[in-house]
Structures are given as structure tokens and as C-alpha cells.
Short mmCIF file of C-alpha atoms in Angstrom, two decimals:
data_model
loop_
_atom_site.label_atom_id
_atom_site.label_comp_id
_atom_site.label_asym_id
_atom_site.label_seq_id
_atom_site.Cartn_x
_atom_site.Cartn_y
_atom_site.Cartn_z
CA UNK A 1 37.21 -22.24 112.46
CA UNK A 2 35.70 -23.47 109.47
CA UNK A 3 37.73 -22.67 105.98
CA UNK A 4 38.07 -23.67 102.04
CA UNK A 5 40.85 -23.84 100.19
CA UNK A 6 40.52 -23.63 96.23
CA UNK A 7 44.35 -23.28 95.40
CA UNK A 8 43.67 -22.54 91.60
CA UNK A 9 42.58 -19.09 90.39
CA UNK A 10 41.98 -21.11 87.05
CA UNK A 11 42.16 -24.21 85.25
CA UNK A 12 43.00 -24.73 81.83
CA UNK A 13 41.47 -27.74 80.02
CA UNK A 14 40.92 -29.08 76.37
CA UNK A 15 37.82 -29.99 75.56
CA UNK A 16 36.70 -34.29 75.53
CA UNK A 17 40.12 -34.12 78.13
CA UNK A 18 39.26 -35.02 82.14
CA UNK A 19 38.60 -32.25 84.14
CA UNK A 20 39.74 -31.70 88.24
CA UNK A 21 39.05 -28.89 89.90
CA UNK A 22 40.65 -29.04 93.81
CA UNK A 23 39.00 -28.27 97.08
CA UNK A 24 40.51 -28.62 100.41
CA UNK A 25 38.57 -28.10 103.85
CA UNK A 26 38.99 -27.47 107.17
CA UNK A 27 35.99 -27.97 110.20
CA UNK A 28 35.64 -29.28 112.63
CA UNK A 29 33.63 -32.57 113.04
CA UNK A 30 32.46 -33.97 109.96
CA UNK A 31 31.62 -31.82 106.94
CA UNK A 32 29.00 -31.36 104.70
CA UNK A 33 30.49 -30.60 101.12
CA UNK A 34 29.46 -28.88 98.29
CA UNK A 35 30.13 -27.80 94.60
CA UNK A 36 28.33 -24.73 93.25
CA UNK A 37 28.74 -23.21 89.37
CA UNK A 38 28.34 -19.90 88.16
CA UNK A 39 27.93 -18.52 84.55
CA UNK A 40 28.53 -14.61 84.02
CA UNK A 41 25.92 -12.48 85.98
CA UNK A 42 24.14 -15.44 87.03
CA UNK A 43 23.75 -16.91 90.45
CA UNK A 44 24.96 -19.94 91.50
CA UNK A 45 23.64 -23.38 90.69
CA UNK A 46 23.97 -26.30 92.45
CA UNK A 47 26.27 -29.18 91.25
CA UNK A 48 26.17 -31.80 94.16
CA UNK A 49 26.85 -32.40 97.89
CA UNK A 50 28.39 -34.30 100.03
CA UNK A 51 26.46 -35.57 103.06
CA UNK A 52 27.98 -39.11 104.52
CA UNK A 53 28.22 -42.40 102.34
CA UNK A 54 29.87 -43.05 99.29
CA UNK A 55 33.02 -40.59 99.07
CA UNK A 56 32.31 -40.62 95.50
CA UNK A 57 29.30 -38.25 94.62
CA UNK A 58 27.75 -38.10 91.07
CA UNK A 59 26.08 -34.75 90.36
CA UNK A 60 24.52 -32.91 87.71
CA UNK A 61 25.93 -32.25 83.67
CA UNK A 62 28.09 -35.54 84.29
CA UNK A 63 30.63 -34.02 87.51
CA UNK A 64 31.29 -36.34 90.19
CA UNK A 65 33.37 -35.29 93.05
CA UNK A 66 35.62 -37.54 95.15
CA UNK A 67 35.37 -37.20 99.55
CA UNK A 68 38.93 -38.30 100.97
CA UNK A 69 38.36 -37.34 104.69
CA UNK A 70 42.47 -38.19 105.39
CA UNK A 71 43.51 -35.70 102.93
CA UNK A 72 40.53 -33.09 103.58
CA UNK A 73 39.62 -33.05 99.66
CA UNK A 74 36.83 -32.76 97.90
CA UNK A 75 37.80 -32.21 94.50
CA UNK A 76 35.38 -32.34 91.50
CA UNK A 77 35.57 -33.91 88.63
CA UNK A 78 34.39 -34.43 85.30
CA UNK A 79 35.79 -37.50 82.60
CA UNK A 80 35.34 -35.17 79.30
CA UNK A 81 35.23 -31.46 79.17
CA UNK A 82 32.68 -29.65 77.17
CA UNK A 83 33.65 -26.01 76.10
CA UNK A 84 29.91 -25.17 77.69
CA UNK A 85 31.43 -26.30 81.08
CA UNK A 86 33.56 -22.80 81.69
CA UNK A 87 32.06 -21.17 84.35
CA UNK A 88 33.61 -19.86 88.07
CA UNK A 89 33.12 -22.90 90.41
CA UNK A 90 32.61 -23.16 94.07
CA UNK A 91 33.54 -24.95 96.88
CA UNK A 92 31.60 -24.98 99.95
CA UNK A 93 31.82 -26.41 103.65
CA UNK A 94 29.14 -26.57 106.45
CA UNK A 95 29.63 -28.78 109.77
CA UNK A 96 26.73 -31.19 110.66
CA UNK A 97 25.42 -32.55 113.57
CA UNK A 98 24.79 -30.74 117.26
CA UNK A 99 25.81 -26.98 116.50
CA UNK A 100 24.66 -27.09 112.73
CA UNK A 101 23.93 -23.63 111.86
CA UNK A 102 23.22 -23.88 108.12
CA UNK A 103 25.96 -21.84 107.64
CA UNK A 104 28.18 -22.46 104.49
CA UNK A 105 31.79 -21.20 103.92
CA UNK A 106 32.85 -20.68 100.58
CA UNK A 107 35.91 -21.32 98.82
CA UNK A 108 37.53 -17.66 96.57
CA UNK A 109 36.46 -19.83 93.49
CA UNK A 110 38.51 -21.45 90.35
CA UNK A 111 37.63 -20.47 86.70
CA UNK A 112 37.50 -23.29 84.59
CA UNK A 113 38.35 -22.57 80.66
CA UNK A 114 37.61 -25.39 78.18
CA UNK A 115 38.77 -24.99 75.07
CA UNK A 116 38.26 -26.10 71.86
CA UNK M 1 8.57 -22.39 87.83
CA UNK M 2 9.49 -21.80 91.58
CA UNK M 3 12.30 -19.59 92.12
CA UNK M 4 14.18 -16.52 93.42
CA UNK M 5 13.92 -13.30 91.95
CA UNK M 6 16.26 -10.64 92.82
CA UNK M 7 15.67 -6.93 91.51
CA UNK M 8 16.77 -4.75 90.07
CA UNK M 9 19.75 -6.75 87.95
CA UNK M 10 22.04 -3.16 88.72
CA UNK M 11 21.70 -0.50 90.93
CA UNK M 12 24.05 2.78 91.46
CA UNK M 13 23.96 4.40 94.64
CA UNK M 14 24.51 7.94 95.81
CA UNK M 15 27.45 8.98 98.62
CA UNK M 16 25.27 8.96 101.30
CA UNK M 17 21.78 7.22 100.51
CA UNK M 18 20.40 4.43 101.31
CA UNK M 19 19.61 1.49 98.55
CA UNK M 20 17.40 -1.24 99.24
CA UNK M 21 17.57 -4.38 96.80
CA UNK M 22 14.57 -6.72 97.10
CA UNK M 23 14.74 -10.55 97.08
CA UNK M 24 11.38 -12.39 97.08
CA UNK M 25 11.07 -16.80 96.74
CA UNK M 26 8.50 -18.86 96.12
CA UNK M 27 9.91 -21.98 97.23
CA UNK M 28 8.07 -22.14 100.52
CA UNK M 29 11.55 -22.00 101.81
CA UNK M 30 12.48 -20.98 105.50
CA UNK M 31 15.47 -19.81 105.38
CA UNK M 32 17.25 -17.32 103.39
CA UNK M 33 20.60 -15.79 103.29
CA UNK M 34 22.38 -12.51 101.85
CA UNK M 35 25.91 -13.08 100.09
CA UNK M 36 28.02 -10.32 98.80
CA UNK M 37 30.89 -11.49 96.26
CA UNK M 38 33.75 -9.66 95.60
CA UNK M 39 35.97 -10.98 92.79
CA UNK M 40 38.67 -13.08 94.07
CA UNK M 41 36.53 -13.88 97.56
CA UNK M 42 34.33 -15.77 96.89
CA UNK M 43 30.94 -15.30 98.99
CA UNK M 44 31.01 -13.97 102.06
CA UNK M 45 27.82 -13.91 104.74
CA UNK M 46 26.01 -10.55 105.28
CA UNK M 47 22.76 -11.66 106.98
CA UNK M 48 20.33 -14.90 107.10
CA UNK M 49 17.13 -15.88 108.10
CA UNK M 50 15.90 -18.96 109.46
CA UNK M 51 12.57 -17.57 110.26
CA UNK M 52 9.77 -14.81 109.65
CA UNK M 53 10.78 -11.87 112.14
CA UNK M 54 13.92 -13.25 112.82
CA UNK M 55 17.39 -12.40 111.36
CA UNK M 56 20.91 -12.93 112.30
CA UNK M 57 23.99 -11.32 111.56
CA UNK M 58 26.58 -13.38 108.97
CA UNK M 59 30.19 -11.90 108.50
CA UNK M 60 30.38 -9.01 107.02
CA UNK M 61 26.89 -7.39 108.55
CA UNK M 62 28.25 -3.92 109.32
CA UNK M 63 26.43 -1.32 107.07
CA UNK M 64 23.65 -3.72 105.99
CA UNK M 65 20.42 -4.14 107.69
CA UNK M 66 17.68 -6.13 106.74
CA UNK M 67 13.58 -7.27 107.63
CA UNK M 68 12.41 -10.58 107.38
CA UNK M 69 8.65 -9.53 107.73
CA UNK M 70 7.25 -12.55 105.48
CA UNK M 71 7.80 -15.78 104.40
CA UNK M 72 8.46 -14.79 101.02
CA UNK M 73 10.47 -11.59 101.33
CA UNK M 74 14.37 -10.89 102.52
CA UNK M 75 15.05 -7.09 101.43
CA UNK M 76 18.75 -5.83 102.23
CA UNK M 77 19.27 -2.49 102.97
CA UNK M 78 22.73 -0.96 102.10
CA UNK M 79 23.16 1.71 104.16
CA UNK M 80 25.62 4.63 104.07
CA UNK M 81 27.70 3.30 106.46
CA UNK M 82 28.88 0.90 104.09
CA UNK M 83 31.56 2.34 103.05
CA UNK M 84 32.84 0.55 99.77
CA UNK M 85 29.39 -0.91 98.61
CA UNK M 86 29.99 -1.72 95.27
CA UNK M 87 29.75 -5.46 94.56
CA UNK M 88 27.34 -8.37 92.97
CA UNK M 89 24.73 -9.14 95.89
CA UNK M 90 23.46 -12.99 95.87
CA UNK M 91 20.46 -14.11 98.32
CA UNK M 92 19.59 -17.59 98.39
CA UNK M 93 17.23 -19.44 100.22
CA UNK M 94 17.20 -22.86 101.61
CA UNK M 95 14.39 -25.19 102.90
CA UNK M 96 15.77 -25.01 106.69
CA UNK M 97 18.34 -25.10 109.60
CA UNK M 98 17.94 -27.41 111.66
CA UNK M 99 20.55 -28.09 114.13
CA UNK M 100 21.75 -31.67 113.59
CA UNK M 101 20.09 -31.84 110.63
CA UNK M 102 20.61 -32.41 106.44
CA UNK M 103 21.72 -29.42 105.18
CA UNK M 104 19.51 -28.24 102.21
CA UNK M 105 21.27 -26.83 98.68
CA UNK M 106 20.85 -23.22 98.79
CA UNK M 107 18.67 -21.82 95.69
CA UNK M 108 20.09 -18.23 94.64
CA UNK M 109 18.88 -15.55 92.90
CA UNK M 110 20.61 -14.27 89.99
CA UNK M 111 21.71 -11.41 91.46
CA UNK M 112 22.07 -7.70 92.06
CA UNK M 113 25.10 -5.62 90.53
CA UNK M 114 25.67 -2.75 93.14
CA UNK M 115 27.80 0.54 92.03
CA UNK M 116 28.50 3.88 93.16
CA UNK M 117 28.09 6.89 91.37
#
């Protein structure tokens, strides 16, 4: 079965210090990966994927997130932290090739503060 | 601006009735989903789409029906069955499934908050 594992409720960050939040998956065959952020009320937005390639992704507002297929990780990152980055973020899993339903699996979510 | 747009932003419900909350896209999109998220869990499946007049069932499907009766259009229907309906409602869409293909980033809506009176 397909799963994601965020294993912080929150993270805790000064702002202009480097930001990680962690992401651990389990499918089976090989993933497609994604990071999602949500503001209060809002829907989520999309941050960037993981497809095949590079295992470092670049994405949007200046996140990157690093693909380490021994260690199952996907965590995202960011090299300074605005205060306008807190926001719920999600992790997200999907299985390609023969089989592919579409179908993503989220992680519960970690809430990243930044603070001033 | 191509988008989703969910409605209404909150909706209270009566023991017993039926609520419908509407989801319409005009991304020319194929496929579109139904999340509910409960705090602490994340997004969970209720229904999804890949196709006018088809629908499948996603996780958590009991006590939700849905139509898929144009491109555009995705309504959920929370029925009285559902027991403990109150939640935030997400749909998204997505430009297709294709077996063994590129998974496309979902597009969501910005949501529906769901309580009971």
C-alpha cells in the first residue's frame, strides 16, 4: 500500500535561516512526488514534483526539494525563510507506470512558522 | 483567469438533509477529484472523475455521492448517512489519468467549510 510520512506536526524556523520540512514515502515501484502549500481557508497550491531525473527539484517561491530513493525522502527545502512562507505543507505520493491511477496519497501535513 | 471555483465558502447542514456543494473548472481539465480534510489528516479521497458520466469511489466514499454530468461540473452530495460531516471539502481537478502516464499537478478549489447545526 501506498503511504506518507510527515513526522513533524510543525516546524519552527527564524526568518533568512534554511528551512527543511521532511517527507518519507512508501509505494511500490517508483514514485511520483509532490509538495503542496496551503494558506488559511485556501486550497492548496502547487510547489513542485517529482517525476524521474535530477533528485534535486527546484520549484516555485525559491523551495527545492531533494529525491533520495535509498532513504525514501523527499524532503523540501528552502535556503532563507521568509515570515510569508508559514503555511500547512503537503506531501504527496502517486505510483507511475502500468497501474497508474492518478491517485495521490497525502501526507497529515507540517505547519511551518517563520518568525521574525 | 482559468480556475476552480468551489461554492458556497461555508455551509451548515441540518440532522438529516441532504447538502450539495458545487465545484465547477474551466481548465478544460478531465479529471477531477473530491478531498475532505480533517485537521491532523491530511486529505483523504472521497470520489474522482476521470471522465464525463463516469465516477469512481476514493476512500472515504460512504455517505457521499456525486454526478459527473459535464465536463465542467463535479457536485458532491453529502448525504445523511454521513454521519460526522463537518469538515473543509477540497475538489481539484487535473488534466488526466492516464495509466503509465505523467501525472498532472492537481488545481484545487479554495474550498468549502462544512458544519452542522
Amino acid at each position: 500500500a501506498q503511504s506518507v510520512a510527515q513526522p513533524e506536526d510543525q516546524v519552527n524556523v527564524a526568518e533568512g535561516n534554511p528551512l527543511t520540512v521532511k517527507c518519507t514515502y512508501s509505494v511500490s515501484g517508483n514514485p511520483y512526488l509532490f509538495w503542496y502549500v496551503q494558506y488559511p481557508n485556501r486550497g492548496l497550491q502547487f510547489l513542485l514534483k517529482y517525476i524521474t531525473g535530477d533528485n534535486l527539484v527546484k520549484g516555485s517561491y525559491g523551495f527545492e526539494a531533494e529525491f533520495n530513493k535509498s532513504q525514501t525522502s523527499f524532503h523540501l527545502k528552502k535556503p532563507s525563510a521568509l515570515v510569508s512562507d508559514s503555511a500547512l505543507y503537503f506531501c504527496a505520493v502517486s505510483r507511475h507506470g502500468s497501474g497508474n491511477t492518478g491517485k495521490l496519497i497525502f501526507g497529515q501535513g507540517t505547519t511551518l512558522q517563520v518568525k521574525p | 483567469d482559468g480556475g476552480i471555483t468551489q461554492s458556497p465558502k461555508y455551509l451548515f447542514r441540518k440532522e438529516g438533509q441532504n447538502v450539495t456543494l458545487s465545484c465547477e473548472q474551466n481548465l478544460n481539465h478531465d479529471a477531477m477529484y473530491w478531498y475532505r480534510q480533517d485537521p491532523g489528516q491530511g486529505l483523504r479521497l472521497i470520489y474522482y472523475s476521470q471522465i464525463v458520466n463516469d465516477f469512481q469511489k476514493g476512500d472515504i466514499a460512504e455517505g457521499y455521492s456525486v454526478s459527473r454530468e459535464k465536463k465542467e461540473s463535479f457536485p458532491l452530495t453529502v448525504t445523511s448517512a454521513q454521519k460526522n460531516p463537518t469538515a473543509f471539502y477540497l475538489c481539484a481537478s487535473s488534466i488526466d489519468i492516464r495509466p503509465g502516464g505523467d501525472n498532472q499537478p492537481q488545481h484545487f478549489g479554495d474550498g468549502t467549510r462544512l458544519s452542522i447545526l
